[in-house]
Every structure is written in structure tokens, then in C-alpha cells.
Tab-separated table of C-alpha atoms and ligand atoms in Angstrom:
chain	number	residue	atom	x	y	z
A	26	MET	CA	82.156	73.029	123.036
A	27	PRO	CA	79.259	75.480	122.158
A	28	ALA	CA	75.733	74.005	122.369
A	29	VAL	CA	75.262	74.596	118.539
A	30	THR	CA	77.851	73.760	115.964
A	31	TYR	CA	78.102	73.717	112.238
A	32	GLU	CA	79.794	71.006	110.119
A	33	HIS	CA	80.609	71.908	106.713
A	34	ILE	CA	80.003	69.151	104.245
A	35	LYS	CA	80.718	70.545	100.804
A	36	THR	CA	80.545	73.731	98.620
A	37	CYS	CA	78.721	73.545	95.294
A	38	LYS	CA	81.481	74.140	92.749
A	39	GLN	CA	78.859	75.727	90.354
A	40	SER	CA	77.023	78.075	92.668
A	41	GLY	CA	79.137	78.473	95.908
A	42	ALA	CA	76.174	77.184	97.991
A	43	ARG	CA	77.149	75.181	100.959
A	44	LEU	CA	75.854	71.961	102.249
A	45	GLY	CA	76.273	71.419	106.004
A	46	ILE	CA	74.946	69.970	109.258
A	47	VAL	CA	73.840	72.047	112.321
A	48	HIS	CA	74.184	70.064	115.544
A	49	THR	CA	71.987	71.055	118.469
A	50	PRO	CA	71.082	69.489	121.928
A	51	HIS	CA	67.952	68.078	120.399
A	52	GLY	CA	69.591	66.509	117.294
A	53	SER	CA	71.067	67.612	114.001
A	54	PHE	CA	69.773	68.905	110.693
A	55	GLU	CA	71.085	69.334	107.281
A	56	THR	CA	71.479	72.640	105.749
A	57	PRO	CA	70.202	74.656	103.678
A	58	MET	CA	67.036	74.132	105.623
A	59	PHE	CA	63.539	75.702	105.997
A	60	MET	CA	62.091	76.086	109.470
A	61	PRO	CA	58.264	76.201	109.806
A	62	VAL	CA	56.992	78.796	111.998
A	63	GLY	CA	54.994	77.887	115.158
A	64	THR	CA	54.191	81.357	116.508
A	65	LEU	CA	52.254	80.495	119.637
A	66	ALA	CA	54.157	77.073	120.257
A	67	THR	CA	51.987	75.443	117.444
A	68	VAL	CA	52.475	75.586	113.685
A	69	LYS	CA	48.856	76.594	112.905
A	70	THR	CA	46.695	73.441	112.218
A	71	MET	CA	49.609	71.050	112.271
A	72	SER	CA	50.246	68.571	115.113
A	73	PRO	CA	54.005	67.724	115.843
A	74	GLU	CA	53.163	64.335	114.257
A	75	ASP	CA	52.145	66.068	111.080
A	76	LEU	CA	55.449	67.959	111.164
A	77	LYS	CA	57.627	64.984	111.708
A	78	ASP	CA	55.733	63.087	109.009
A	79	MET	CA	56.464	65.821	106.393
A	80	GLY	CA	60.041	65.977	107.360
A	81	ALA	CA	60.313	69.120	109.403
A	82	LYS	CA	63.671	68.910	111.381
A	83	ILE	CA	63.586	72.262	113.307
A	84	ILE	CA	60.779	74.720	113.950
A	85	LEU	CA	60.677	78.336	115.146
A	86	SER	CA	58.594	79.954	117.871
A	87	ASN	CA	58.106	83.606	118.846
A	88	THR	CA	59.352	85.023	122.133
A	89	TYR	CA	57.164	87.969	122.187
A	90	HIS	CA	53.930	86.019	121.721
A	91	LEU	CA	54.736	83.280	124.233
A	92	TRP	CA	55.832	86.060	126.725
A	93	LEU	CA	52.416	87.364	126.553
A	94	ARG	CA	50.613	84.130	126.374
A	95	PRO	CA	50.781	81.920	128.263
A	96	GLY	CA	53.820	83.475	129.943
A	97	HIS	CA	57.373	81.995	129.901
A	98	ASP	CA	57.051	80.879	133.614
A	99	ILE	CA	54.218	78.492	132.547
A	100	VAL	CA	56.409	77.166	129.675
A	101	LYS	CA	59.322	76.801	132.242
A	102	GLY	CA	57.012	74.928	134.598
A	103	ALA	CA	56.267	72.449	132.005
A	104	GLY	CA	59.972	71.565	131.516
A	105	GLY	CA	60.432	74.036	128.625
A	106	LEU	CA	58.949	74.434	125.212
A	107	HIS	CA	59.944	71.126	123.838
A	108	LYS	CA	57.862	69.368	126.573
A	109	PHE	CA	55.139	72.006	126.650
A	110	MET	CA	54.445	71.311	122.932
A	111	ASN	CA	55.506	67.755	122.587
A	112	TRP	CA	58.314	68.536	120.022
A	113	ASP	CA	61.606	66.815	120.834
A	114	ARG	CA	63.431	68.087	117.774
A	115	PRO	CA	65.429	71.430	117.524
A	116	ILE	CA	63.632	74.762	118.263
A	117	LEU	CA	64.767	78.097	117.556
A	118	THR	CA	63.090	81.256	119.325
A	119	ASP	CA	63.479	84.786	118.135
A	120	SER	CA	64.259	87.551	120.590
A	121	GLY	CA	60.854	89.323	120.596
A	122	GLY	CA	62.357	92.448	119.050
A	123	PHE	CA	60.751	92.077	115.590
A	124	GLN	CA	57.251	91.966	117.059
A	125	VAL	CA	57.863	94.950	119.396
A	126	PHE	CA	58.847	96.923	116.409
A	127	SER	CA	56.041	95.640	114.130
A	128	LEU	CA	53.115	94.899	116.348
A	129	SER	CA	52.981	97.194	119.256
A	130	ASP	CA	52.124	100.789	119.707
A	131	MET	CA	53.800	103.634	121.407
A	132	ARG	CA	57.303	102.438	121.248
A	133	LYS	CA	60.028	104.256	123.019
A	134	ILE	CA	63.609	103.156	122.373
A	135	THR	CA	66.342	104.045	124.868
A	136	GLU	CA	69.771	102.590	125.511
A	137	GLU	CA	68.294	100.485	128.232
A	138	GLY	CA	65.666	98.734	125.921
A	139	VAL	CA	62.335	99.336	124.499
A	140	GLU	CA	59.101	100.483	126.150
A	141	PHE	CA	55.819	99.571	124.330
A	142	LYS	CA	52.100	98.862	124.622
A	143	ASN	CA	51.395	95.232	123.932
A	144	HIS	CA	49.091	94.516	120.882
A	145	LEU	CA	46.636	92.478	123.000
A	146	ASN	CA	45.436	94.675	125.902
A	147	GLY	CA	47.678	97.700	125.622
A	148	GLU	CA	49.441	97.073	128.768
A	149	ARG	CA	52.786	98.979	129.127
A	150	MET	CA	55.650	96.523	128.799
A	151	PHE	CA	59.549	96.783	128.679
A	152	LEU	CA	61.813	94.620	126.791
A	153	SER	CA	65.690	94.757	127.090
A	154	PRO	CA	68.576	92.373	126.083
A	155	GLU	CA	68.533	90.971	129.725
A	156	LYS	CA	64.659	90.555	129.612
A	157	ALA	CA	64.928	88.821	126.106
A	158	MET	CA	67.632	86.392	127.497
A	159	GLU	CA	65.500	85.596	130.584
A	160	ILE	CA	62.513	84.734	128.542
A	161	GLN	CA	64.429	82.632	126.149
A	162	ASN	CA	66.411	80.864	128.812
A	163	ASP	CA	63.068	80.036	130.349
A	164	LEU	CA	61.478	78.802	127.074
A	165	GLY	CA	64.501	76.631	126.483
A	166	PRO	CA	65.060	76.537	122.688
A	167	ASP	CA	68.149	75.119	121.220
A	168	ILE	CA	68.839	78.188	119.386
A	169	MET	CA	67.910	81.705	120.692
A	170	MET	CA	68.377	85.043	119.201
A	171	ALA	CA	69.983	88.281	120.494
A	172	PHE	CA	67.743	91.282	121.054
A	173	ASP	CA	68.249	93.633	118.187
A	174	GLU	CA	66.478	96.838	116.892
A	175	CYS	CA	64.812	96.055	113.481
A	176	PRO	CA	64.713	99.537	111.688
A	177	PRO	CA	62.021	100.027	109.069
A	178	TYR	CA	62.745	100.112	105.133
A	179	PRO	CA	63.998	102.510	104.047
A	180	ALA	CA	65.840	103.992	106.823
A	181	GLU	CA	68.207	107.052	106.689
A	182	TYR	CA	71.871	106.310	106.875
A	183	ASP	CA	72.524	108.136	110.138
A	184	TYR	CA	69.569	106.512	111.903
A	185	MET	CA	70.786	103.172	110.549
A	186	LYS	CA	74.181	103.865	111.886
A	187	ALA	CA	73.034	104.658	115.389
A	188	SER	CA	70.888	101.619	115.390
A	189	VAL	CA	73.584	99.230	114.310
A	190	GLU	CA	75.864	100.617	117.046
A	191	ARG	CA	73.286	100.196	119.667
A	192	THR	CA	72.438	96.550	118.419
A	193	SER	CA	76.097	95.721	118.962
A	194	ARG	CA	75.920	97.075	122.473
A	195	TRP	CA	72.909	95.181	123.175
A	196	ALA	CA	74.441	91.994	121.528
A	197	GLU	CA	77.251	92.202	124.169
A	198	ARG	CA	74.694	92.597	127.056
A	199	CYS	CA	72.842	89.675	125.564
A	200	LEU	CA	75.964	87.350	125.724
A	201	LYS	CA	76.472	88.556	129.467
A	202	ALA	CA	72.891	87.860	130.427
A	203	HIS	CA	72.812	84.543	128.557
A	204	ALA	CA	72.532	82.053	131.362
A	205	ARG	CA	72.400	78.707	129.585
A	206	SER	CA	75.303	78.640	127.053
A	207	ASN	CA	76.019	75.106	127.960
A	208	ASP	CA	72.718	73.924	126.352
A	209	GLN	CA	71.410	76.965	124.281
A	210	GLY	CA	73.257	78.486	121.376
A	211	LEU	CA	72.756	82.402	121.044
A	212	PHE	CA	72.995	83.907	117.582
A	213	GLY	CA	73.905	87.501	116.803
A	214	ILE	CA	71.920	89.426	114.283
A	215	VAL	CA	73.669	91.370	111.517
A	216	GLN	CA	71.863	94.664	110.810
A	217	GLY	CA	72.668	97.719	108.611
A	218	GLY	CA	69.910	97.886	106.097
A	219	GLU	CA	70.920	98.103	102.517
A	220	TYR	CA	74.170	100.051	103.415
A	221	GLU	CA	77.435	98.008	102.731
A	222	GLU	CA	79.570	99.947	105.124
A	223	LEU	CA	77.137	99.478	108.004
A	224	ARG	CA	76.629	95.771	107.385
A	225	LYS	CA	80.351	95.528	107.441
A	226	GLN	CA	80.523	97.321	110.780
A	227	SER	CA	77.797	95.178	112.219
A	228	ALA	CA	79.384	91.979	111.169
A	229	LYS	CA	82.782	93.033	112.467
A	230	ASP	CA	81.312	93.979	115.910
A	231	LEU	CA	79.321	90.711	116.253
A	232	VAL	CA	81.975	88.298	114.815
A	233	SER	CA	84.366	89.750	117.500
A	234	LEU	CA	81.960	88.575	120.186
A	235	ASP	CA	82.207	85.108	118.979
A	236	PHE	CA	78.617	83.943	118.837
A	237	PRO	CA	77.994	80.216	117.738
A	238	GLY	CA	75.941	81.370	114.763
A	239	TYR	CA	74.947	84.489	112.802
A	240	ALA	CA	71.610	85.845	111.339
A	241	ILE	CA	71.129	88.388	108.773
A	242	GLY	CA	68.273	90.652	109.954
A	243	GLY	CA	66.490	93.552	108.367
A	244	LEU	CA	65.821	91.908	105.051
A	245	SER	CA	62.378	90.949	103.445
A	246	VAL	CA	61.039	94.122	105.154
A	247	GLY	CA	59.758	95.574	101.730
A	248	GLU	CA	63.064	96.159	99.784
A	249	PRO	CA	63.148	94.940	96.122
A	250	LYS	CA	64.359	91.491	95.758
A	251	ASP	CA	67.603	92.413	93.852
A	252	ILE	CA	68.603	94.731	96.910
A	253	MET	CA	68.139	91.577	99.211
A	254	ASN	CA	70.381	89.488	97.069
A	255	GLU	CA	73.124	92.407	96.756
A	256	VAL	CA	73.015	92.709	100.576
A	257	LEU	CA	73.526	88.974	100.978
A	258	GLU	CA	76.369	88.996	98.418
A	259	PHE	CA	78.279	91.484	100.493
A	260	THR	CA	77.273	90.313	103.902
A	261	THR	CA	77.662	86.512	104.039
A	262	PRO	CA	81.364	86.623	103.262
A	263	LEU	CA	81.750	88.712	106.272
A	264	LEU	CA	80.423	85.889	108.455
A	265	PRO	CA	82.674	82.879	109.801
A	266	ALA	CA	82.699	79.921	107.417
A	267	ASN	CA	82.538	77.491	110.343
A	268	LYS	CA	79.243	78.892	111.893
A	269	PRO	CA	75.653	78.555	110.643
A	270	ARG	CA	74.093	81.502	108.700
A	271	TYR	CA	70.394	82.183	109.069
A	272	LEU	CA	68.325	84.525	106.935
A	273	MET	CA	65.514	85.717	108.941
A	274	GLY	CA	61.896	85.947	107.810
A	275	VAL	CA	62.428	84.826	104.141
A	276	GLY	CA	60.149	81.891	102.683
A	277	SER	CA	59.225	82.645	98.996
A	278	PRO	CA	60.583	79.606	96.975
A	279	ASP	CA	62.803	81.866	94.735
A	280	SER	CA	64.415	83.623	97.655
A	281	LEU	CA	65.188	80.375	99.327
A	282	VAL	CA	67.106	79.065	96.350
A	283	ASP	CA	68.803	82.570	95.726
A	284	GLY	CA	69.640	82.781	99.462
A	285	ALA	CA	71.231	79.223	99.408
A	286	ILE	CA	73.380	80.388	96.389
A	287	ARG	CA	74.498	83.261	98.539
A	288	GLY	CA	75.751	81.030	101.372
A	289	ILE	CA	72.616	80.916	103.702
A	290	ASP	CA	71.969	77.911	105.631
A	291	MET	CA	68.739	78.488	107.459
A	292	PHE	CA	65.381	80.181	106.664
A	293	ASP	CA	62.031	80.873	108.300
A	294	CYS	CA	58.774	82.459	107.239
A	295	VAL	CA	55.142	82.485	108.012
A	296	LEU	CA	54.415	82.870	104.166
A	297	PRO	CA	53.725	79.103	103.462
A	298	THR	CA	51.346	78.573	106.299
A	299	ARG	CA	49.737	82.049	106.106
A	300	ILE	CA	48.853	81.805	102.413
A	301	ALA	CA	47.879	78.159	102.879
A	302	ARG	CA	44.853	79.255	105.180
A	303	ASN	CA	43.757	81.602	102.547
A	304	GLY	CA	43.895	78.925	99.948
A	305	THR	CA	47.007	79.891	98.062
A	306	LEU	CA	49.378	76.857	97.139
A	307	MET	CA	52.927	76.719	96.045
A	308	THR	CA	53.149	74.027	93.400
A	309	SER	CA	56.026	72.935	90.956
A	310	ALA	CA	54.049	74.512	88.268
A	311	GLY	CA	53.676	77.919	90.115
A	312	ARG	CA	51.219	79.612	92.466
A	313	LEU	CA	47.747	78.128	92.544
A	314	VAL	CA	44.799	79.830	94.103
A	315	ILE	CA	42.241	77.043	94.929
A	316	ARG	CA	39.360	79.292	95.544
A	317	ASN	CA	39.328	79.973	91.801
A	318	ALA	CA	36.146	78.758	90.138
A	319	LYS	CA	38.146	76.788	87.396
A	320	PHE	CA	39.124	74.225	90.047
A	321	ALA	CA	35.457	73.287	91.013
A	322	ARG	CA	35.542	70.135	88.831
A	323	ASP	CA	39.276	69.713	88.843
A	324	TYR	CA	39.847	66.191	90.207
A	325	ARG	CA	43.670	66.312	89.915
A	326	PRO	CA	45.980	66.782	92.992
A	327	LEU	CA	47.155	70.193	94.089
A	328	ASP	CA	50.515	69.597	92.494
A	329	GLU	CA	50.724	66.709	90.080
A	330	LYS	CA	54.585	66.348	90.853
A	331	CYS	CA	54.234	66.287	94.560
A	332	ASP	CA	54.300	63.030	96.490
A	333	CYS	CA	52.814	64.398	99.847
A	334	HIS	CA	50.004	62.516	101.490
A	335	VAL	CA	47.596	65.462	100.531
A	336	CYS	CA	48.562	65.226	96.886
A	337	GLU	CA	48.373	61.405	96.977
A	338	ASN	CA	44.939	61.389	98.436
A	339	TYR	CA	42.950	64.622	97.866
A	340	THR	CA	41.616	66.462	94.766
A	341	ARG	CA	41.624	70.168	94.005
A	342	ALA	CA	37.808	70.052	93.794
A	343	TYR	CA	37.613	68.695	97.305
A	344	ILE	CA	40.151	71.045	98.798
A	345	ARG	CA	38.526	74.100	97.002
A	346	HIS	CA	35.145	72.973	98.481
A	347	LEU	CA	36.705	72.796	102.117
A	348	ILE	CA	38.354	76.064	101.864
A	349	LYS	CA	35.319	77.692	100.494
A	350	CYS	CA	33.345	76.408	103.422
A	351	ASN	CA	36.001	77.346	105.915
A	352	GLU	CA	36.433	73.693	106.968
A	353	THR	CA	39.400	73.244	109.321
A	354	LEU	CA	40.363	70.124	107.295
A	355	GLY	CA	41.005	72.391	104.258
A	356	PHE	CA	43.458	74.597	106.339
A	357	ARG	CA	45.250	71.494	107.479
A	358	LEU	CA	45.549	70.039	103.961
A	359	THR	CA	46.741	73.180	102.257
A	360	THR	CA	49.174	73.988	105.172
A	361	TYR	CA	50.689	70.444	105.082
A	362	HIS	CA	51.205	70.704	101.435
A	363	ASN	CA	52.836	74.147	101.378
A	364	LEU	CA	55.225	73.196	104.110
A	365	TYR	CA	56.041	69.923	102.446
A	366	PHE	CA	56.700	71.812	99.201
A	367	LEU	CA	59.304	74.100	100.772
A	368	LEU	CA	60.914	71.280	102.820
A	369	LYS	CA	61.239	69.180	99.569
A	370	LEU	CA	62.521	72.160	97.800
A	371	MET	CA	65.390	72.469	100.315
A	372	GLU	CA	66.021	68.737	99.836
A	373	ASN	CA	66.382	69.157	96.204
A	374	VAL	CA	68.651	72.201	96.791
A	375	ARG	CA	70.907	70.144	98.997
A	376	GLN	CA	71.010	67.276	96.394
A	377	ALA	CA	71.913	69.894	93.626
A	378	ILE	CA	74.807	71.042	95.945
A	379	ARG	CA	75.911	67.533	96.279
A	380	GLU	CA	75.966	67.308	92.443
A	381	ASP	CA	77.664	70.766	91.837
A	382	ARG	CA	74.578	71.925	89.860
A	383	LEU	CA	72.655	74.326	91.928
A	384	LEU	CA	72.603	76.992	89.230
A	385	ASP	CA	71.137	74.573	86.685
A	386	TYR	CA	68.588	73.505	89.152
A	387	ARG	CA	67.569	77.066	89.812
A	388	GLU	CA	67.141	77.496	85.947
A	389	GLU	CA	64.888	74.451	85.846
A	390	PHE	CA	62.834	75.336	88.908
A	391	PHE	CA	62.428	78.893	88.118
A	392	GLU	CA	61.243	78.078	84.495
A	393	GLU	CA	58.721	75.567	85.646
A	394	TYR	CA	57.528	77.630	88.520
A	395	GLY	CA	57.215	80.858	86.313
A	396	PHE	CA	59.528	83.084	88.041
A	397	ASN	CA	61.158	83.786	84.773
A	398	LYS	CA	58.081	85.284	83.364
A	399	PRO	CA	57.702	89.068	83.205
A	400	ASN	CA	55.564	90.222	86.335
A	401	ALA	CA	55.918	86.888	87.956
A	402	LYS	CA	54.460	86.838	91.505
A	403	ASN	CA	56.928	86.629	94.345
A	404	PHE	CA	55.777	83.201	95.327
B	5	LIG	ZN1	51.672	67.831	98.071
């Protein structure tokens, strides 16, 4: 029995979205699900108690960052990431690949792996499939990710083809190096950019390796939204129906709903927490920038339809004041609300799937949020 399994509950007759349960060694969660990101083994400004209180069931942490600070040996010494950060629910870690490709300087990619200078002190480091597995085995998350190359958008077909082939060879090495398949599920990552033929090749290679779950990578990297939806439409049907599907790095409310409609089960993104610290809120009536002067004497909650403890107890005027003064409590309140908003959105999506009305729900939600307006902001 693999460490991570997927139980299918039902498919929405109207949209084709699926409702399921992912089982892991640290408990189960319903899907579709959004995973808050705790880059450095903390979801910035939120305690694990806050996260439980808002209904978070699984969080994500970053291998690259924890490898650099404090070091995977220190986390292992604490008994793994769950004990280190006091979170006893499921954790997913990425492979470190995305940060190596996006944050570091002087990358040199070879068949063996990637040599780079880290973004903290410029020290020369090397990440390979084997190293990414060693670090994640030490960190001890329930779900870990294969080490892949994340090509930029747009990338030439020939470059992308060579990259997809290397990522498949790396995936095989990851499986061989993974030392804890009894209590950690390793997911493969389908790449291939916008090219249908390459997505097909990537999915075929990885499915033949029989991972317990699959991610779709290389999206939300600057491509237009219709391309992302198109890629999902031809990629998700290539993945096994009895395993979880995870769309990496996507967290705008419209993309979560549209991803679920295209058969995605799991999402993560720093977007809700990052914009919260800047004073930008997701609300049922659309995007709200709390720094705006018009909220100075606005004594209503952030979102009049939200039942989170922030909206039940604090006003826009007060939160605007805190954010304008860089008060930590301001960051905490906005972060809490934004995460709650996305977790609640996914709960509503799951309910709409149960009732076979996800396309209707999408229409209602998009209309109220303002996504249907011309020039609507992406979140
Ligand atoms: Zn709220």
C-alpha cells in the first residue's frame, strides 16, 4: 500500500470536476483543496493553531529554503518537519528545483543535476535528484516532489523537448533514491510547457513509473490564463484517475475554480499570504486594497459575507490603520482572512460538486467577484 492514496467520491455531472479524499500518514483531506505555503517551515505570521482554526488541512514547505536554513539535518534531529514546526497534519514539500531555477545565480544544468550559487551568500551548491530525495527524506513530509527542470515561459520546442526527456530520466533516479516509500509519497511532475505533444510524452513517461500522485508543473509562470486552461484540458485526462493531481503554484480564486473544473485536486500558492502583507484582500465582492483612503472611516468588516474571526471582530478602518503603521497584527489579520477565504472557496467548490452544479457556482462567484468584467484583475 503506498503511503499516499486517493479515494474518489464523485464526479460533478455538470462540470466534470472531482470530489475525493487524499489519505496520508498524518491524516486525510478532502479535495479539491488549497494548501497554504509555509516557505521556511512557517506560514508567515500564522501559528499552527491559527492554521487549524481556519480549517487548513495540509500545508506546503520549501525544500530549497529549509536546505539552506536551518539545514535538513537540524530538522531531522528534531524528529522531522512535523515535530520541528509543531504541525501534526499533512505536509507537502517541493523538490527545490523551482527555487534553484528562479532565485539563484549562475545555474549550470547537466545530466547529473544543477550547479548554482545560492541567493543568500552566493555559495556554490549542487542539487541533483538524489540530493533532493535525501533532503526530503530527512525533512519527512507526507508528500514529496520529484526533482524536475522548470523551463521559463516561453521556451522553444526543442529546448522543452530535451528538458522533458531529462526530467523523465531524473524522475526515475528520484524513485530509485527515495528511501522512505513506506511513509512518504513521491509525486512525479508533468512538464512540457504549452506543447500538447510534449505534455503527452511527459505524462506517458511518468505514468509508466507508477508514482502515487502527479503534479502539473510549468504553469502560472507568466502564460496567459487561457493557455493554462488549455494545457490543463489536454493534460489531466492523461493522468490516472485513481491518483491525486496537483497543480503547482496556482492560487488566484478564478484559477482555483477553473482548475477544479479541469480535474485538479490540489493547489498551492504564496499569492494569498504575500498580497495580504501588502494590504490586498480577496473578498466575495472582489479585490480590496485596504490602504486606500476611502477605507479610513469604513467600519464594516473586510468582507461582509465572510464568517472568519477577523471579519466578525475587526473593521476595515482598524485594519487599514494597522497596515499603514506596519503593525504585525495587521499582517496577521489580513493573512488569516485571505487564507480563510480560499479555504472556504474550496469548501464551496466541493459542495457544488456534491450538488452537480459547479458551473453554476462558477458563474455566481465570478459575477460577484468581478471576474466577468472586462479588464478584471487576476485576483
Ligand atoms: Zn474574513
